Coordinates of C-alpha atoms in Angstrom, one line a residue:
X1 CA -11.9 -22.6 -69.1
X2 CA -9.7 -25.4 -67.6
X3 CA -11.7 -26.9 -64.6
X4 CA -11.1 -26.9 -61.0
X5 CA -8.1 -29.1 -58.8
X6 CA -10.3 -31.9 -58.0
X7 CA -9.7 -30.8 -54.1
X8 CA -10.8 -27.4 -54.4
X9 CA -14.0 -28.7 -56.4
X10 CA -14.9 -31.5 -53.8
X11 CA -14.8 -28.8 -51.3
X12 CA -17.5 -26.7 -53.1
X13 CA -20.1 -29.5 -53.9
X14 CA -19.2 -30.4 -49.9
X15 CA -20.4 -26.8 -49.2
X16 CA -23.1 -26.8 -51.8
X17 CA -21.8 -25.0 -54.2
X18 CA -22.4 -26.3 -57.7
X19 CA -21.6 -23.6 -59.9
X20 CA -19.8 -20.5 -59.6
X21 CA -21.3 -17.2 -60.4
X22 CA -20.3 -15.6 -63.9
X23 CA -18.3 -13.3 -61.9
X24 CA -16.0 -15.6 -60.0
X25 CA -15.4 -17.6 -62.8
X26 CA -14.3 -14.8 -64.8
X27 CA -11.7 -13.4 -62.0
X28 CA -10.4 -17.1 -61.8
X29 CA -9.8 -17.6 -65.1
X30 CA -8.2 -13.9 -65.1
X31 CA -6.1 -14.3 -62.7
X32 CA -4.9 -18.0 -63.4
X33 CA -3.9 -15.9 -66.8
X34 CA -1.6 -13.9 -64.7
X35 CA -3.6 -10.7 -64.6
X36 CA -4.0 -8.7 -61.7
X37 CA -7.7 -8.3 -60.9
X38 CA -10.1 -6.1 -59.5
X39 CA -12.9 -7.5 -58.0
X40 CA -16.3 -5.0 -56.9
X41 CA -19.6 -6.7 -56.5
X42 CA -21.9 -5.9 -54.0
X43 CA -22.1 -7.4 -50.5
X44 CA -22.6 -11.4 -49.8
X45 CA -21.7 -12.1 -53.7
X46 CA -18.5 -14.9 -53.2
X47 CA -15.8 -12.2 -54.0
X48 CA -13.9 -14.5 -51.3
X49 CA -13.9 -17.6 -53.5
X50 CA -12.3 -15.1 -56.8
X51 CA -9.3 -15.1 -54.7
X52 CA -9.2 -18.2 -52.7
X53 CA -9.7 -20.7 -55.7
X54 CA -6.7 -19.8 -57.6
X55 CA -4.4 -19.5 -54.2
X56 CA -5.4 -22.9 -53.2
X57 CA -5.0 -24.1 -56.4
X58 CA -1.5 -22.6 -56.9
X59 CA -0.4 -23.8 -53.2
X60 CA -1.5 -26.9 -53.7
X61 CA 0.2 -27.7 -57.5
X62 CA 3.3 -25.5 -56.1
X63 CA 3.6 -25.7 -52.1
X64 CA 6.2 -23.1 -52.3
X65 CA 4.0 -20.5 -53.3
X66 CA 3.0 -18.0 -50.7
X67 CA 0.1 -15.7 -50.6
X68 CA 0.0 -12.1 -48.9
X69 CA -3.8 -11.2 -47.5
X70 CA -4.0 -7.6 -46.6
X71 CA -7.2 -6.6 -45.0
X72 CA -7.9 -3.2 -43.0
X73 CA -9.6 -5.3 -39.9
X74 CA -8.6 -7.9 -37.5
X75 CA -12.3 -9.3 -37.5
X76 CA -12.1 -9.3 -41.3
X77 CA -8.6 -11.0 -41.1
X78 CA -9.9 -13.3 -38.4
X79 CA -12.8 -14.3 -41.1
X80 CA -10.8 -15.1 -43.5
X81 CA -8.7 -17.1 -41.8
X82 CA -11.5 -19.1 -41.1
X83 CA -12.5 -19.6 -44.5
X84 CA -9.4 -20.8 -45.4
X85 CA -9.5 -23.2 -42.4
X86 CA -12.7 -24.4 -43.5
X87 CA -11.9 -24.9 -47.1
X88 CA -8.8 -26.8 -46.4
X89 CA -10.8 -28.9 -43.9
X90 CA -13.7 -29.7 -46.1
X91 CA -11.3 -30.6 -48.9
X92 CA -8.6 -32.6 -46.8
X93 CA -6.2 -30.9 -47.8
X94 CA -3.2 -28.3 -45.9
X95 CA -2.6 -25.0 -46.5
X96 CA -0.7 -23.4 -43.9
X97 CA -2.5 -20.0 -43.1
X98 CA -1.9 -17.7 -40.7
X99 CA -2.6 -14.3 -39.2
X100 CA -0.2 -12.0 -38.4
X101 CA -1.3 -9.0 -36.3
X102 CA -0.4 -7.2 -33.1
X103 CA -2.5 -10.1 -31.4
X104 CA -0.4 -13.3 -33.1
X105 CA 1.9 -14.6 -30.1
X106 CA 5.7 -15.0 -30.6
X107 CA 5.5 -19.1 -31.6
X108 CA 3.2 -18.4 -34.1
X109 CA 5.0 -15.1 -35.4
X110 CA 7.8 -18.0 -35.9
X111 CA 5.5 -20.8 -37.4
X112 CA 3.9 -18.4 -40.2
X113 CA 7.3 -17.2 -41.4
X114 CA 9.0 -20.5 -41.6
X115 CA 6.3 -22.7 -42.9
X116 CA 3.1 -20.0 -43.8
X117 CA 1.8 -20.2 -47.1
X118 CA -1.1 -18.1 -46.7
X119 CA -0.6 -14.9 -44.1
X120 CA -3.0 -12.5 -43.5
X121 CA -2.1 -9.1 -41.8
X122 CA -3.0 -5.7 -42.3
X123 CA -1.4 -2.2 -43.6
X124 CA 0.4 -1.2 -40.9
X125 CA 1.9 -4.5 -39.6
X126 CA 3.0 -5.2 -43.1
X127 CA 4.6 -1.6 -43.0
X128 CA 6.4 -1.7 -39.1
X129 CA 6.7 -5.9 -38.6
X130 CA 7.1 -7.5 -41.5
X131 CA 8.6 -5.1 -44.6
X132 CA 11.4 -4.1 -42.4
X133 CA 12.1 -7.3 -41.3
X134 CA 11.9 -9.1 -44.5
X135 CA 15.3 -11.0 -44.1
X136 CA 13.4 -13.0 -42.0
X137 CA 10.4 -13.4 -43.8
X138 CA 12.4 -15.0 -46.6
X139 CA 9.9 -17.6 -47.3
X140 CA 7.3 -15.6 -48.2
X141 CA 8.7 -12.9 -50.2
X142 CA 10.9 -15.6 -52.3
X143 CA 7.5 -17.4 -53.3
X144 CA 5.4 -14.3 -53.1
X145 CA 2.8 -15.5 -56.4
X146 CA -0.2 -13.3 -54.9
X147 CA -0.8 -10.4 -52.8
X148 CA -4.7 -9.6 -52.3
X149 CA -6.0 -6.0 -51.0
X150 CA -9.2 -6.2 -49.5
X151 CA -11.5 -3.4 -48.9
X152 CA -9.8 -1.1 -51.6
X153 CA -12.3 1.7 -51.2
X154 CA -11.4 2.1 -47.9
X155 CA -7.6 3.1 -48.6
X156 CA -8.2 6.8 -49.6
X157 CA -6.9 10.1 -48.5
X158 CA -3.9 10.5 -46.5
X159 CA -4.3 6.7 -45.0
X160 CA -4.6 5.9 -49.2
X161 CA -1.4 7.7 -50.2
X162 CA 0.5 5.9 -47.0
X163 CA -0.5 2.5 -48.5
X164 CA 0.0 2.9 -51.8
X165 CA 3.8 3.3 -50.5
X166 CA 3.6 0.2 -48.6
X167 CA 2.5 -1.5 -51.7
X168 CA 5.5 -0.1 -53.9
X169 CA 7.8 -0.9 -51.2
X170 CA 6.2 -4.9 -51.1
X171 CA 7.1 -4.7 -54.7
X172 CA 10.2 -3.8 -54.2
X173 CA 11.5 -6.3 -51.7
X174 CA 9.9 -8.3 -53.3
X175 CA 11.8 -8.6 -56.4
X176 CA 14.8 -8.6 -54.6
X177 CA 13.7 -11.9 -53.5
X178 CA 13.4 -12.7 -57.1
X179 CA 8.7 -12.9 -56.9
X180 CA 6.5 -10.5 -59.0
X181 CA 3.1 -10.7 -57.6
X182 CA 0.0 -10.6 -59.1
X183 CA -2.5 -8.1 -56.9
X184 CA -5.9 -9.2 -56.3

């Protein structure tokens, strides 16, 4: 397995993390491969780094690569946020993340679609704000590499079926924008 960008591994050994579980490793490796990946390990078992690593890695070797977070929360969209924040900070290095929710005021609404690299939004703002919109979101569907869905179980049922469509229609624009994503 090819090691880490130097950054990303600084900022591990910064947070004390010296190894990755067998797990994480796998999904990395996976997913550097081009697969899309399913993740499910119990609670508090670095499912977050799986996903982060190889986004970091790929913004940071391609800074026109963009990354769509989809989580069913705002907390949980909040946290992440924060994680990204963090890992950025701890490895001195950018990657411009942002959240993009009924809360996000208008100048940062602008901000993430001309310069995000990372947003993170949930099912229904992806469905009325952004996929209908997407002539403005140019930036992010053109260099769309990954789009991650967290808390999978949770989309079941009617609520389920409704995202599923969202998904195909993400696909759809975009690969009019010319980006196949890998989901995560």
């Amino acid at each position: 397995s090819r090691p880490l960008h130097p950054a990303v591994a600084a900022t591990l050994k910064a947070s004390g993390i010296e190894q990755l579980y067998c797990h994480q490793a796998d999904a990395i490796e996976h997913i550097r491969a081009g697969r899309n990946v399913v993740v499910v390990t119990g609670t508090a078992s670095g499912k977050t780094l799986c996903y982060n690593i190889p986004v970091v890695e790929r913004v940071l070797a391609e800074p026109l690569s963009t990354a769509l977070y989809i989580f069913p929360t705002k907390a949980l969209a909040q946290d992440q946020l924060a994680e990204i924040l963090d890992l950025s900070k701890r490895g001195k290095f950018k990657v411009e993340s942002f959240t993009f929710d009924g809360d996000t005021p208008a100048p940062k609404r602008r901000l993430a679609k001309e310069v995000g690299q990372v947003i993170i939004t949930n099912p229904d703002m992806l469905h009325q704000a952004a996929l209908p919109h997407h002539p403005t979101w140019v930036k992010l569907f053109s260099g769309l590499k990954y789009v991650v869905v967290d808390e999978m179980h949770g989309y079941r049922g009617v609520f389920g079926s409704h995202v599923a469509n969202v998904l195909r229609r993400l696909r759809r624009i975009a690969e009019f924008y010319g980006a196949n994503p890998q989901f995560i």
